[in-house]
C-alpha cells in the first residue's frame, strides 16, 4: 500500500512538473526572442505577446526541431510566419521538416531565383503543403498583431544584378518592431549589401542587432553599424567553428562602440524578453 502511494505521488509530482513547464510556454503579454543554439548556422524564434510564432531560418541540421519542441507548447503545432533569409545550408536545413511537422501560416522569401537543389526541395515542400509564399518587399510591412510589425528592409523587389551570384548579399533583412524595441535581423549580408541598404535610405535604426554572417569580417562595416546604432549585438555561431566566427576584429569593433555582445557559441541559446 505504501509503495503504491509512493508511486502515485511520484506520478503526480511528474505531471505537475510537466504542467508547470508547459505553463511557462503560454503567452505572457511580452515579445520573446530566442537566438537558438544550432551550432554554426542561424535559427531565430520569436513569440509574440499573444503567442504567435515567427521562425527565421532553420540552421545547419535538425537541431531547430529540438528547440521548437522545447520552446513551443506541447499542443502548439503552428508557425505563423516562416522566414528564410537565404538558402545557404546553414540557414535552411531544418525548414523542409518544419513544414511537414508544423502548420505554417506563410513563408517569406527573397525573390532571387536561386538554382539550388536544397532550395528547390524546400519550395516543393512548401507547394505540397499549400503554404502561402510572400516575397520580400521593402514597401510592404507585415503585421503580426499585438503591435508587432515585420519591416522588410532588403532586398529590393528589383534585384541588383551585381548580387545575383552571391546568396549572402540577397539575404532578407528585416526589423522586428514592437513598442520601443527594434530588432534588426541581417541574415548573411556582406559589405556590398550594407552599402546598398544605406544608399537606399532605408531605416535601419535598431535597439538590438543580429550581427550579420555569424560575426564575419566580411560584414559589419563601421558605417552600417553606426547607422544601426544598437545597444545589444547578438551573434549566432558554433563553438570552435572552422571559420573562426565571430572574427575577433568584429567583436572588438562592437565592444569599442559600446555594445554588449552575446554569442551562442559561448552561452548557448540567447533568450531575451521584450516588454
Short mmCIF file of C-alpha atoms in Angstrom, two decimals:
data_model
loop_
_atom_site.label_atom_id
_atom_site.label_comp_id
_atom_site.label_asym_id
_atom_site.label_seq_id
_atom_site.Cartn_x
_atom_site.Cartn_y
_atom_site.Cartn_z
CA UNK A 1 0.00 0.00 0.00
CA UNK A 2 2.79 2.40 0.94
CA UNK A 3 4.67 1.51 -2.23
CA UNK A 4 1.54 2.23 -4.30
CA UNK A 5 1.10 5.60 -2.59
CA UNK A 6 4.73 6.49 -3.28
CA UNK A 7 4.34 5.60 -6.95
CA UNK A 8 1.14 7.65 -7.16
CA UNK A 9 2.79 10.64 -5.51
CA UNK A 10 5.79 10.41 -7.84
CA UNK A 11 3.49 10.28 -10.87
CA UNK A 12 1.54 13.30 -9.62
CA UNK A 13 4.76 15.23 -9.00
CA UNK A 14 5.91 14.38 -12.52
CA UNK A 15 2.62 15.53 -14.03
CA UNK A 16 2.67 18.76 -12.04
CA UNK A 17 6.25 19.41 -13.15
CA UNK A 18 5.30 18.87 -16.79
CA UNK A 19 2.24 21.09 -16.39
CA UNK A 20 4.30 23.87 -14.82
CA UNK A 21 6.82 23.67 -17.68
CA UNK A 22 4.03 23.92 -20.24
CA UNK A 23 2.54 26.92 -18.43
CA UNK A 24 5.84 28.79 -18.85
CA UNK A 25 5.40 28.46 -22.63
CA UNK A 26 1.96 30.11 -22.70
CA UNK A 27 1.58 33.73 -23.89
CA UNK A 28 2.52 36.22 -21.18
CA UNK A 29 1.99 39.54 -22.95
CA UNK A 30 5.66 40.00 -23.89
CA UNK A 31 7.65 39.53 -27.09
CA UNK A 32 10.20 36.74 -26.71
CA UNK A 33 13.32 36.46 -28.85
CA UNK A 34 15.40 33.29 -28.90
CA UNK A 35 18.61 33.05 -30.91
CA UNK A 36 18.73 29.26 -30.95
CA UNK A 37 21.93 27.37 -30.35
CA UNK A 38 22.12 25.40 -33.60
CA UNK A 39 25.89 25.38 -33.92
CA UNK A 40 27.45 27.05 -36.95
CA UNK A 41 24.28 28.45 -38.51
CA UNK A 42 21.26 30.64 -37.87
CA UNK A 43 17.83 29.95 -36.43
CA UNK A 44 15.79 32.52 -34.52
CA UNK A 45 12.41 32.07 -32.87
CA UNK A 46 10.16 34.97 -31.90
CA UNK A 47 6.94 34.58 -29.93
CA UNK A 48 4.50 37.50 -29.91
CA UNK A 49 2.60 38.69 -26.82
CA UNK A 50 -0.48 36.66 -27.83
CA UNK A 51 1.51 33.55 -28.71
CA UNK A 52 2.14 33.72 -32.44
CA UNK A 53 5.41 32.18 -33.57
CA UNK A 54 7.88 33.52 -36.14
CA UNK A 55 10.78 31.28 -37.15
CA UNK A 56 13.68 32.88 -39.00
CA UNK A 57 15.92 30.29 -40.69
CA UNK A 58 16.44 26.65 -39.84
CA UNK A 59 20.09 26.12 -39.03
CA UNK A 60 22.60 23.62 -40.47
CA UNK A 61 20.80 20.44 -39.38
CA UNK A 62 17.68 19.34 -37.48
CA UNK A 63 18.56 20.90 -34.10
CA UNK A 64 15.98 23.62 -34.75
CA UNK A 65 13.26 20.98 -34.35
CA UNK A 66 14.54 20.12 -30.87
CA UNK A 67 14.44 23.78 -29.90
CA UNK A 68 10.90 24.20 -31.22
CA UNK A 69 9.83 21.26 -29.09
CA UNK A 70 11.37 22.97 -26.08
CA UNK A 71 10.03 26.48 -26.63
CA UNK A 72 6.58 25.82 -28.12
CA UNK A 73 3.69 24.41 -26.07
CA UNK A 74 3.05 20.68 -26.47
CA UNK A 75 -0.18 21.47 -28.32
CA UNK A 76 1.41 24.31 -30.30
CA UNK A 77 1.98 22.90 -33.76
CA UNK A 78 1.84 26.16 -35.68
CA UNK A 79 4.46 28.54 -37.05
CA UNK A 80 2.57 31.66 -38.06
CA UNK A 81 5.37 33.06 -40.22
CA UNK A 82 8.45 31.29 -41.53
CA UNK A 83 11.28 33.46 -42.88
CA UNK A 84 14.18 32.11 -44.90
CA UNK A 85 16.83 34.80 -45.12
CA UNK A 86 18.66 32.97 -47.93
CA UNK A 87 19.18 29.34 -48.95
CA UNK A 88 22.64 28.62 -47.55
CA UNK A 89 22.62 25.17 -45.97
CA UNK A 90 23.40 26.56 -42.51
CA UNK A 91 20.17 28.59 -42.62
CA UNK A 92 17.84 26.22 -44.47
CA UNK A 93 18.41 22.62 -43.37
CA UNK A 94 15.55 22.07 -40.89
CA UNK A 95 12.91 24.04 -42.78
CA UNK A 96 11.58 21.27 -45.07
CA UNK A 97 10.95 19.14 -41.98
CA UNK A 98 9.42 22.11 -40.15
CA UNK A 99 6.87 22.49 -42.95
CA UNK A 100 5.97 18.80 -42.55
CA UNK A 101 5.60 18.80 -38.77
CA UNK A 102 4.03 22.21 -38.23
CA UNK A 103 1.17 24.14 -39.71
CA UNK A 104 2.84 27.14 -41.35
CA UNK A 105 0.80 30.28 -41.94
CA UNK A 106 3.10 31.75 -44.61
CA UNK A 107 6.73 31.79 -45.68
CA UNK A 108 8.68 34.94 -46.51
CA UNK A 109 11.39 34.53 -49.13
CA UNK A 110 13.77 36.71 -51.06
CA UNK A 111 12.69 36.99 -54.67
CA UNK A 112 16.05 35.80 -56.01
CA UNK A 113 15.99 32.85 -58.46
CA UNK A 114 18.44 30.58 -56.65
CA UNK A 115 19.31 27.46 -58.66
CA UNK A 116 19.98 25.10 -55.77
CA UNK A 117 18.70 21.57 -55.20
CA UNK A 118 18.14 22.17 -51.47
CA UNK A 119 16.15 25.33 -52.20
CA UNK A 120 14.07 23.59 -54.85
CA UNK A 121 13.31 20.83 -52.34
CA UNK A 122 12.04 23.38 -49.83
CA UNK A 123 9.90 25.12 -52.45
CA UNK A 124 8.42 21.77 -53.49
CA UNK A 125 7.50 21.02 -49.88
CA UNK A 126 6.00 24.49 -49.45
CA UNK A 127 3.87 23.92 -52.54
CA UNK A 128 2.84 20.46 -51.36
CA UNK A 129 1.69 21.87 -48.02
CA UNK A 130 -0.13 24.78 -49.74
CA UNK A 131 1.83 27.33 -47.72
CA UNK A 132 1.34 30.91 -48.97
CA UNK A 133 4.58 32.47 -50.25
CA UNK A 134 5.32 36.14 -49.56
CA UNK A 135 8.14 37.79 -51.50
CA UNK A 136 10.23 40.24 -49.51
CA UNK A 137 9.23 43.80 -50.40
CA UNK A 138 10.58 46.85 -48.55
CA UNK A 139 7.35 48.68 -49.38
CA UNK A 140 5.16 46.10 -47.62
CA UNK A 141 5.27 45.69 -43.84
CA UNK A 142 3.88 42.53 -42.28
CA UNK A 143 1.69 42.93 -39.19
CA UNK A 144 1.71 40.07 -36.70
CA UNK A 145 -0.80 41.64 -34.32
CA UNK A 146 -0.11 42.96 -30.80
CA UNK A 147 1.75 45.87 -32.38
CA UNK A 148 4.46 43.53 -33.71
CA UNK A 149 5.48 44.52 -37.25
CA UNK A 150 7.98 42.94 -39.64
CA UNK A 151 9.58 45.85 -41.51
CA UNK A 152 11.35 44.39 -44.56
CA UNK A 153 14.48 46.40 -45.38
CA UNK A 154 16.24 44.31 -48.05
CA UNK A 155 16.42 43.13 -50.81
CA UNK A 156 14.50 45.42 -53.17
CA UNK A 157 11.95 43.82 -55.46
CA UNK A 158 14.16 44.79 -58.41
CA UNK A 159 17.17 42.69 -57.50
CA UNK A 160 20.63 44.23 -58.02
CA UNK A 161 22.34 42.29 -60.82
CA UNK A 162 25.72 42.60 -59.12
CA UNK A 163 24.47 40.45 -56.25
CA UNK A 164 22.65 37.69 -58.13
CA UNK A 165 25.56 35.28 -57.81
CA UNK A 166 26.01 35.89 -54.09
CA UNK A 167 23.31 34.35 -51.91
CA UNK A 168 24.57 36.17 -48.84
CA UNK A 169 24.12 39.64 -50.31
CA UNK A 170 20.47 38.91 -51.13
CA UNK A 171 19.60 37.81 -47.59
CA UNK A 172 16.29 39.07 -46.30
CA UNK A 173 16.99 41.90 -43.88
CA UNK A 174 14.12 42.94 -41.64
CA UNK A 175 13.38 44.85 -38.47
CA UNK A 176 11.00 43.41 -35.91
CA UNK A 177 9.26 46.40 -34.35
CA UNK A 178 7.45 46.24 -31.01
CA UNK A 179 6.79 49.23 -28.77
CA UNK A 180 10.18 50.95 -28.43
CA UNK A 181 12.10 47.81 -29.46
CA UNK A 182 13.67 47.45 -32.92
CA UNK A 183 15.37 44.14 -33.65
CA UNK A 184 17.37 44.15 -36.89
CA UNK A 185 17.81 40.71 -38.48
CA UNK A 186 20.52 40.70 -41.12
CA UNK A 187 20.99 37.16 -42.45
CA UNK A 188 24.44 36.89 -44.03
CA UNK A 189 24.65 40.24 -45.82
CA UNK A 190 28.16 41.48 -46.51
CA UNK A 191 29.71 44.90 -47.07
CA UNK A 192 28.20 45.33 -50.54
CA UNK A 193 24.61 44.92 -49.37
CA UNK A 194 25.28 47.04 -46.30
CA UNK A 195 26.40 49.92 -48.53
CA UNK A 196 23.41 49.47 -50.85
CA UNK A 197 21.00 49.47 -47.91
CA UNK A 198 22.45 52.71 -46.59
CA UNK A 199 22.38 54.27 -50.06
CA UNK A 200 18.71 53.35 -50.40
CA UNK A 201 17.88 55.48 -47.39
CA UNK A 202 16.26 52.57 -45.56
CA UNK A 203 15.70 52.99 -41.84
CA UNK A 204 17.98 50.51 -40.07
CA UNK A 205 17.93 52.15 -36.64
CA UNK A 206 17.76 49.39 -34.06
CA UNK A 207 17.99 48.60 -30.38
CA UNK A 208 19.12 45.01 -30.96
CA UNK A 209 21.27 43.84 -33.86
CA UNK A 210 21.61 40.24 -35.02
CA UNK A 211 25.15 40.56 -36.32
CA UNK A 212 25.41 39.57 -39.99
CA UNK A 213 27.15 36.42 -41.21
CA UNK A 214 27.93 34.97 -37.78
CA UNK A 215 30.25 37.87 -36.99
CA UNK A 216 32.40 37.52 -40.10
CA UNK A 217 34.73 40.37 -41.03
CA UNK A 218 33.09 40.33 -44.48
CA UNK A 219 30.18 42.11 -42.78
CA UNK A 220 29.57 44.69 -40.05
CA UNK A 221 31.18 47.67 -41.75
CA UNK A 222 31.65 50.67 -39.47
CA UNK A 223 29.22 52.81 -41.46
CA UNK A 224 26.49 50.19 -41.22
CA UNK A 225 26.97 49.71 -37.50
CA UNK A 226 26.86 53.46 -36.90
CA UNK A 227 23.60 53.67 -38.85
CA UNK A 228 22.01 50.83 -36.90
CA UNK A 229 23.16 52.25 -33.53
CA UNK A 230 22.02 49.30 -31.37
CA UNK A 231 22.92 48.75 -27.75
CA UNK A 232 22.97 44.94 -27.93
CA UNK A 233 24.61 42.70 -30.53
CA UNK A 234 23.63 39.04 -30.92
CA UNK A 235 25.87 36.57 -32.73
CA UNK A 236 24.90 33.08 -33.86
CA UNK A 237 28.00 30.94 -34.33
CA UNK A 238 29.18 27.48 -33.42
CA UNK A 239 31.71 26.97 -30.66
CA UNK A 240 35.20 26.38 -32.07
CA UNK A 241 33.89 26.53 -35.64
CA UNK A 242 36.41 26.16 -38.51
CA UNK A 243 35.73 29.68 -39.84
CA UNK A 244 36.82 31.49 -36.70
CA UNK A 245 33.41 33.16 -36.35
CA UNK A 246 32.90 35.59 -34.87
CA UNK A 247 36.09 37.23 -36.06
CA UNK A 248 37.97 38.94 -33.27
CA UNK A 249 38.15 42.29 -35.05
CA UNK A 250 34.35 42.38 -35.40
CA UNK A 251 33.76 41.65 -31.72
CA UNK A 252 36.34 44.28 -30.75
CA UNK A 253 34.68 46.82 -33.05
CA UNK A 254 31.28 46.15 -31.50
CA UNK A 255 32.66 46.47 -27.99
CA UNK A 256 34.52 49.70 -28.85
CA UNK A 257 31.17 51.10 -29.95
CA UNK A 258 29.79 50.33 -26.51
CA UNK A 259 27.65 47.35 -27.47
CA UNK A 260 27.06 44.39 -25.24
CA UNK A 261 27.86 41.26 -27.28
CA UNK A 262 26.17 37.90 -26.72
CA UNK A 263 27.25 34.82 -28.67
CA UNK A 264 25.51 31.44 -28.89
CA UNK A 265 28.91 29.81 -29.30
CA UNK A 266 29.76 30.90 -25.76
CA UNK A 267 26.47 30.72 -23.88
CA UNK A 268 24.12 28.53 -25.92
CA UNK A 269 20.65 29.78 -26.83
CA UNK A 270 20.31 33.50 -26.15
CA UNK A 271 16.80 34.39 -24.92
CA UNK A 272 15.53 37.93 -24.44
CA UNK A 273 12.16 39.14 -23.19
CA UNK A 274 10.95 42.45 -24.64
CA UNK A 275 8.25 44.12 -22.56
#
